[in-house]
PDB file of C-alpha atoms in Angstrom:
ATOM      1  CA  UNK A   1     -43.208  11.349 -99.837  1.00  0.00           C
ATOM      2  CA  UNK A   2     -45.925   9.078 -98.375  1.00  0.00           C
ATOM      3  CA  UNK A   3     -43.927   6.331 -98.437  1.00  0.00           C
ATOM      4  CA  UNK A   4     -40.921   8.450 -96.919  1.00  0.00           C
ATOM      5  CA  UNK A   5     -42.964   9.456 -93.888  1.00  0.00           C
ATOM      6  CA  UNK A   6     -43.800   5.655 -93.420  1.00  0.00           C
ATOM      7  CA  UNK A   7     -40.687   4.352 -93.540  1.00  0.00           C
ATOM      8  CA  UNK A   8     -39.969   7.182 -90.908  1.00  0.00           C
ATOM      9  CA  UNK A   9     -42.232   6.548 -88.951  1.00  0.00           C
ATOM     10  CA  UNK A  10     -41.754   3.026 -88.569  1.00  0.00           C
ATOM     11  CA  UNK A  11     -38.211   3.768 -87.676  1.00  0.00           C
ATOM     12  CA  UNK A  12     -39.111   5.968 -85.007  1.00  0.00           C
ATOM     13  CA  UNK A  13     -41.492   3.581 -83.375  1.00  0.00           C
ATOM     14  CA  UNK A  14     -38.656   1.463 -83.231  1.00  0.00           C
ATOM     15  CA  UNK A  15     -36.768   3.778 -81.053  1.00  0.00           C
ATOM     16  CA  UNK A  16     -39.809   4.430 -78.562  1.00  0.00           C
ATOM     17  CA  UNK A  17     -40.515   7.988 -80.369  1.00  0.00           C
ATOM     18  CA  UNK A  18     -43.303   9.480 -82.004  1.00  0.00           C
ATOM     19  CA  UNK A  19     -43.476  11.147 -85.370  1.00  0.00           C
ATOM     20  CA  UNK A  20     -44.114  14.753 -83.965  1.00  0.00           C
ATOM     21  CA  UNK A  21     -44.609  17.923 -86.666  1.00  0.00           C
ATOM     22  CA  UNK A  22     -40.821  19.078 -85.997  1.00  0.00           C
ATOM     23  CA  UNK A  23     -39.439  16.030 -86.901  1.00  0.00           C
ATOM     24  CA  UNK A  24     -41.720  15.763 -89.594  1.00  0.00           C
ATOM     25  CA  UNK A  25     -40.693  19.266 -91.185  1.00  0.00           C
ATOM     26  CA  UNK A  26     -37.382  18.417 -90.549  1.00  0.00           C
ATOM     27  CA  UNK A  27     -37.718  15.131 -92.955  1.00  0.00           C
ATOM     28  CA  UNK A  28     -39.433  17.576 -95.180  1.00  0.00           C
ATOM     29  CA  UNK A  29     -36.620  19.790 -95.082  1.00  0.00           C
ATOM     30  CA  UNK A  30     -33.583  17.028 -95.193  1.00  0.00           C
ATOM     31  CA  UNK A  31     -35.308  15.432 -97.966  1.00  0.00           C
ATOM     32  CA  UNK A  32     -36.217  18.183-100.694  1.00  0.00           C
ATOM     33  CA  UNK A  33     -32.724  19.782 -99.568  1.00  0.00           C
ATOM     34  CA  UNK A  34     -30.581  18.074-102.399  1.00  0.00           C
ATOM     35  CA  UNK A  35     -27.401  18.086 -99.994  1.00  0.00           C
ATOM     36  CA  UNK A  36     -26.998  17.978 -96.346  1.00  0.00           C
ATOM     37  CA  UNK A  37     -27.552  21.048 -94.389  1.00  0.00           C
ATOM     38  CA  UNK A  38     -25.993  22.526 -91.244  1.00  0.00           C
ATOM     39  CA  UNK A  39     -28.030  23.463 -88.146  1.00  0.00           C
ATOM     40  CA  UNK A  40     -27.857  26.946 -89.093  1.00  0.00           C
ATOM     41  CA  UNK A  41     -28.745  26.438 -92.781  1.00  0.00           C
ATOM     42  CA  UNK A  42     -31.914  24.525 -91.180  1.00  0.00           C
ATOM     43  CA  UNK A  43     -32.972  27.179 -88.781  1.00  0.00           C
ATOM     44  CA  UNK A  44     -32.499  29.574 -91.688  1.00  0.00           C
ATOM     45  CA  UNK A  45     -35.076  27.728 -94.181  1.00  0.00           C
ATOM     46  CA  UNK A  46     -37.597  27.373 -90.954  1.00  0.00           C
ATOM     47  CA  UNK A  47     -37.443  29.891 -89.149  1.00  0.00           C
ATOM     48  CA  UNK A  48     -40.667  28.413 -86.724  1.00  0.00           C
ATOM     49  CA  UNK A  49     -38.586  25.963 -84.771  1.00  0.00           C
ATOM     50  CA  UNK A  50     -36.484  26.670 -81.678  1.00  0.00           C
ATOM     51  CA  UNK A  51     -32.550  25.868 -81.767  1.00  0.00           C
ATOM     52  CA  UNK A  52     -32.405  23.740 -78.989  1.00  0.00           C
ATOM     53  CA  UNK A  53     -35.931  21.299 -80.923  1.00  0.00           C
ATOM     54  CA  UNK A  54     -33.921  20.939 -83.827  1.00  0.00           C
ATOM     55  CA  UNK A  55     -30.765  19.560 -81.862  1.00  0.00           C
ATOM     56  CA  UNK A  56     -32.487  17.552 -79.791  1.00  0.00           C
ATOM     57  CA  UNK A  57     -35.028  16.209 -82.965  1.00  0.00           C
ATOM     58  CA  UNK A  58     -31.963  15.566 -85.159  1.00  0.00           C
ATOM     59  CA  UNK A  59     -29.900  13.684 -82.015  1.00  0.00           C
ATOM     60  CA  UNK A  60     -33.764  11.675 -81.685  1.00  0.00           C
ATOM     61  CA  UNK A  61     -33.675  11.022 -85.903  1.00  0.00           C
ATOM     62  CA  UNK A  62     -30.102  10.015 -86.209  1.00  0.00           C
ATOM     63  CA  UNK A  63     -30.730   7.204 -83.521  1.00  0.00           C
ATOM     64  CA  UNK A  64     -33.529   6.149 -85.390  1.00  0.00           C
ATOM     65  CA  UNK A  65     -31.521   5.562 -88.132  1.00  0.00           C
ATOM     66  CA  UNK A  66     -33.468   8.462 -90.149  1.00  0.00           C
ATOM     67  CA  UNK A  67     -30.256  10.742 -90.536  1.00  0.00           C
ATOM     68  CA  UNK A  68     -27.035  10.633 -90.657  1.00  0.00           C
ATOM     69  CA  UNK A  69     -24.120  13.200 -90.212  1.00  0.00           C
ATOM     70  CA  UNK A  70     -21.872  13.797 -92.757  1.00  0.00           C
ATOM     71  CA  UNK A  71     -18.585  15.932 -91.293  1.00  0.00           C
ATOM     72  CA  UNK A  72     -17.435  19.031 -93.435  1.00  0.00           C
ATOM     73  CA  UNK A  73     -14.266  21.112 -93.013  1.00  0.00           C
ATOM     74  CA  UNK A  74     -15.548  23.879 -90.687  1.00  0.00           C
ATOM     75  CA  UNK A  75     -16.947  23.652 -87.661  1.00  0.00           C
ATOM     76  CA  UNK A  76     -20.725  22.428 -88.473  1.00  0.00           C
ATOM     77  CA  UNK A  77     -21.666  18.821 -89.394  1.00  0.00           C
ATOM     78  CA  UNK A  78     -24.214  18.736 -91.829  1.00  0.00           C
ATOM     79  CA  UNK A  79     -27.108  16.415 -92.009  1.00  0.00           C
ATOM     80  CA  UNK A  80     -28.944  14.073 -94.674  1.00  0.00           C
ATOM     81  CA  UNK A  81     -31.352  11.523 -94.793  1.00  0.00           C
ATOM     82  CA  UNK A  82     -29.386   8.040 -94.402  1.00  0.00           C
ATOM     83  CA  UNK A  83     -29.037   6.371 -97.823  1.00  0.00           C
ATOM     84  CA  UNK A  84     -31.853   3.929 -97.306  1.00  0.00           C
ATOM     85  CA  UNK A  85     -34.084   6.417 -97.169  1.00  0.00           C
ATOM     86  CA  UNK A  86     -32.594   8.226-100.576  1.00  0.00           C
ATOM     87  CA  UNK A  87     -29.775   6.727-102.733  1.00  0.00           C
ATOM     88  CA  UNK A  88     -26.664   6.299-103.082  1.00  0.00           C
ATOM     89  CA  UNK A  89     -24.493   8.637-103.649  1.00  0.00           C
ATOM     90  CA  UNK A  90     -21.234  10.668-102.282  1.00  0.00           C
ATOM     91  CA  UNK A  91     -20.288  14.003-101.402  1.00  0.00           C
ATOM     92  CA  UNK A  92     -18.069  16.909-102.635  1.00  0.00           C
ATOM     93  CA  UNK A  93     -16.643  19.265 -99.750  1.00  0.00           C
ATOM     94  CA  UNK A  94     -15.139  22.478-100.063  1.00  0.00           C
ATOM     95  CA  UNK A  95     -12.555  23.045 -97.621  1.00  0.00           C
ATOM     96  CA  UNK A  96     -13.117  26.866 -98.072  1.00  0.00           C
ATOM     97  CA  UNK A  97     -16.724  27.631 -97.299  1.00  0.00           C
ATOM     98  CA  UNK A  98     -17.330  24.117 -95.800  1.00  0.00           C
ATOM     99  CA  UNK A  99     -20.324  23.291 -98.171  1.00  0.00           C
ATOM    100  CA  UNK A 100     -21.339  19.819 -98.860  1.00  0.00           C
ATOM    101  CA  UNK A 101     -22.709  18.766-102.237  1.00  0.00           C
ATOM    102  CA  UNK A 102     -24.212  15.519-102.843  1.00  0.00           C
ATOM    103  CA  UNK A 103     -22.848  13.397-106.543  1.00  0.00           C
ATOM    104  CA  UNK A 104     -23.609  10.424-107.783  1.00  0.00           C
ATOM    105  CA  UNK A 105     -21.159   8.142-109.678  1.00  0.00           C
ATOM    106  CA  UNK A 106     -21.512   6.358-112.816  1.00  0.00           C
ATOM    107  CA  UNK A 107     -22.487   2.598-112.810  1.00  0.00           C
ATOM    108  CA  UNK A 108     -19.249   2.404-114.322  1.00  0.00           C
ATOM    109  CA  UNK A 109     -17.517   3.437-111.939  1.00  0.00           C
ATOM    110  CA  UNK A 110     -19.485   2.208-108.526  1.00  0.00           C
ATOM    111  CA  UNK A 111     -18.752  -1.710-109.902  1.00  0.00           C
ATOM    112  CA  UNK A 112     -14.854  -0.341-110.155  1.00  0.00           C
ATOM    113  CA  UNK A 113     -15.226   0.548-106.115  1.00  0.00           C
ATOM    114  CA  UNK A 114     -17.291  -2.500-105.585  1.00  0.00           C
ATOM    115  CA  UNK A 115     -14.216  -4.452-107.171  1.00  0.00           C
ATOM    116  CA  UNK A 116     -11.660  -2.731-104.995  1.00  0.00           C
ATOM    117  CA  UNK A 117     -13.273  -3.154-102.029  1.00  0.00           C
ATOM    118  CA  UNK A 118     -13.672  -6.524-102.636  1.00  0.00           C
ATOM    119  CA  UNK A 119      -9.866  -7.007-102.803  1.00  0.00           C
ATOM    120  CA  UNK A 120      -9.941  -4.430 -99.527  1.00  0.00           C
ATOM    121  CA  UNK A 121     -11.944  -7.445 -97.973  1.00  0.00           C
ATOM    122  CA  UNK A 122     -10.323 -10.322 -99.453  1.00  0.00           C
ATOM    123  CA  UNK A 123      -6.957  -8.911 -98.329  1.00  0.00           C
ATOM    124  CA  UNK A 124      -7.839  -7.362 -95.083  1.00  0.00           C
ATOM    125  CA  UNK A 125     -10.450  -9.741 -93.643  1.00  0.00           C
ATOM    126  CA  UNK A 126     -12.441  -6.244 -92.506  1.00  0.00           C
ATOM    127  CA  UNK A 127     -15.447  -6.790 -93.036  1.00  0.00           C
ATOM    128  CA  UNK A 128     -17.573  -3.601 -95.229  1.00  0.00           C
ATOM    129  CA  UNK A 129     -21.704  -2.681 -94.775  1.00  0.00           C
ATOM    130  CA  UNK A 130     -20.885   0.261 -96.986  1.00  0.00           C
ATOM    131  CA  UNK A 131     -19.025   2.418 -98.559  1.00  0.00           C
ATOM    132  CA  UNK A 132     -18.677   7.003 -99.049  1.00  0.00           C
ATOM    133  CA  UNK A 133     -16.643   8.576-100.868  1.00  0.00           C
ATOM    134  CA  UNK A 134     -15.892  12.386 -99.670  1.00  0.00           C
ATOM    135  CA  UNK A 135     -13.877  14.332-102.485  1.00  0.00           C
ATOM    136  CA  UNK A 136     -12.172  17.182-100.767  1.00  0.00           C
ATOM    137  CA  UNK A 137     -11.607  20.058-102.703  1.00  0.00           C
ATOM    138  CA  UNK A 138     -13.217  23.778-103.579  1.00  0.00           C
ATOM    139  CA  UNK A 139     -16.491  24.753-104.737  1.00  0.00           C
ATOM    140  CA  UNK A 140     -17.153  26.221-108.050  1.00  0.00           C
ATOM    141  CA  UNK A 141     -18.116  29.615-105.914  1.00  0.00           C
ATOM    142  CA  UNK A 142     -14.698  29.749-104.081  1.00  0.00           C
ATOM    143  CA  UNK A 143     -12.634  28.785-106.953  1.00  0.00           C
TER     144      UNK A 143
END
């Protein structure tokens, strides 16, 4: 976590902002979260910050390049820490209760995309920084 809060900070000087105690708890939160959380699933688990903080501290992180948003099937994006803060990985979205779970591929199978998008670039010319996978589908609790 030391190293987390580092890296975060560093980030955020790089933006002009400081590393306050909201954002801080908000890394906290993000990063022992295991899959990204809505707004209201944050302001559930801490109850001690305002609405309108976490907005505006999660708009402040996201520039920073601390989090990103990942976009569900209702109306709520969720957030996560951005891959270089974490691992890679990809996400599983229910398209009946809107949660987001966070899966990781086999070695096996991330050379297999690495190969295809190869071709993707080799064909297309478009040029890839990375690469997501959403699977679309429903949740074990919605059947």
């Amino acid at each position: 976590m030391t190293d987390l809060h580092s890296t975060v900070s560093g980030l955020l000087r790089g933006v002009d902002q400081r590393y306050t105690r909201g954002r801080r708890a908000l890394v906290n939160l993000l990063a022992t979260a295991g899959r990204p959380l809505s707004i209201p699933e944050v302001l559930t688990q801490d109850t001690t910050v305002p609405q309108s903080s976490v907005y505006r501290n999660l708009a402040v992180l996201e520039q920073a390049g601390v989090v990103h948003k990942v976009m569900a099937t209702d109306e709520f994006s969720r957030f996560e820490l951005t891959e270089e803060l974490t691992s890679h990985h990809h996400h599983l979205v229910c398209v009946s209760c809107g949660s987001i779970d966070d899966y990781t591929v086999s070695p096996r199978l991330e050379k297999t995309m690495a190969r295809t998008i190869d071709e993707v670039t080799a064909e297309t010319g478009f040029r890839i920084h990375a690469h997501r996978i959403d699977l679309l589908g429903r949740c074990s609790r919605c059947g």
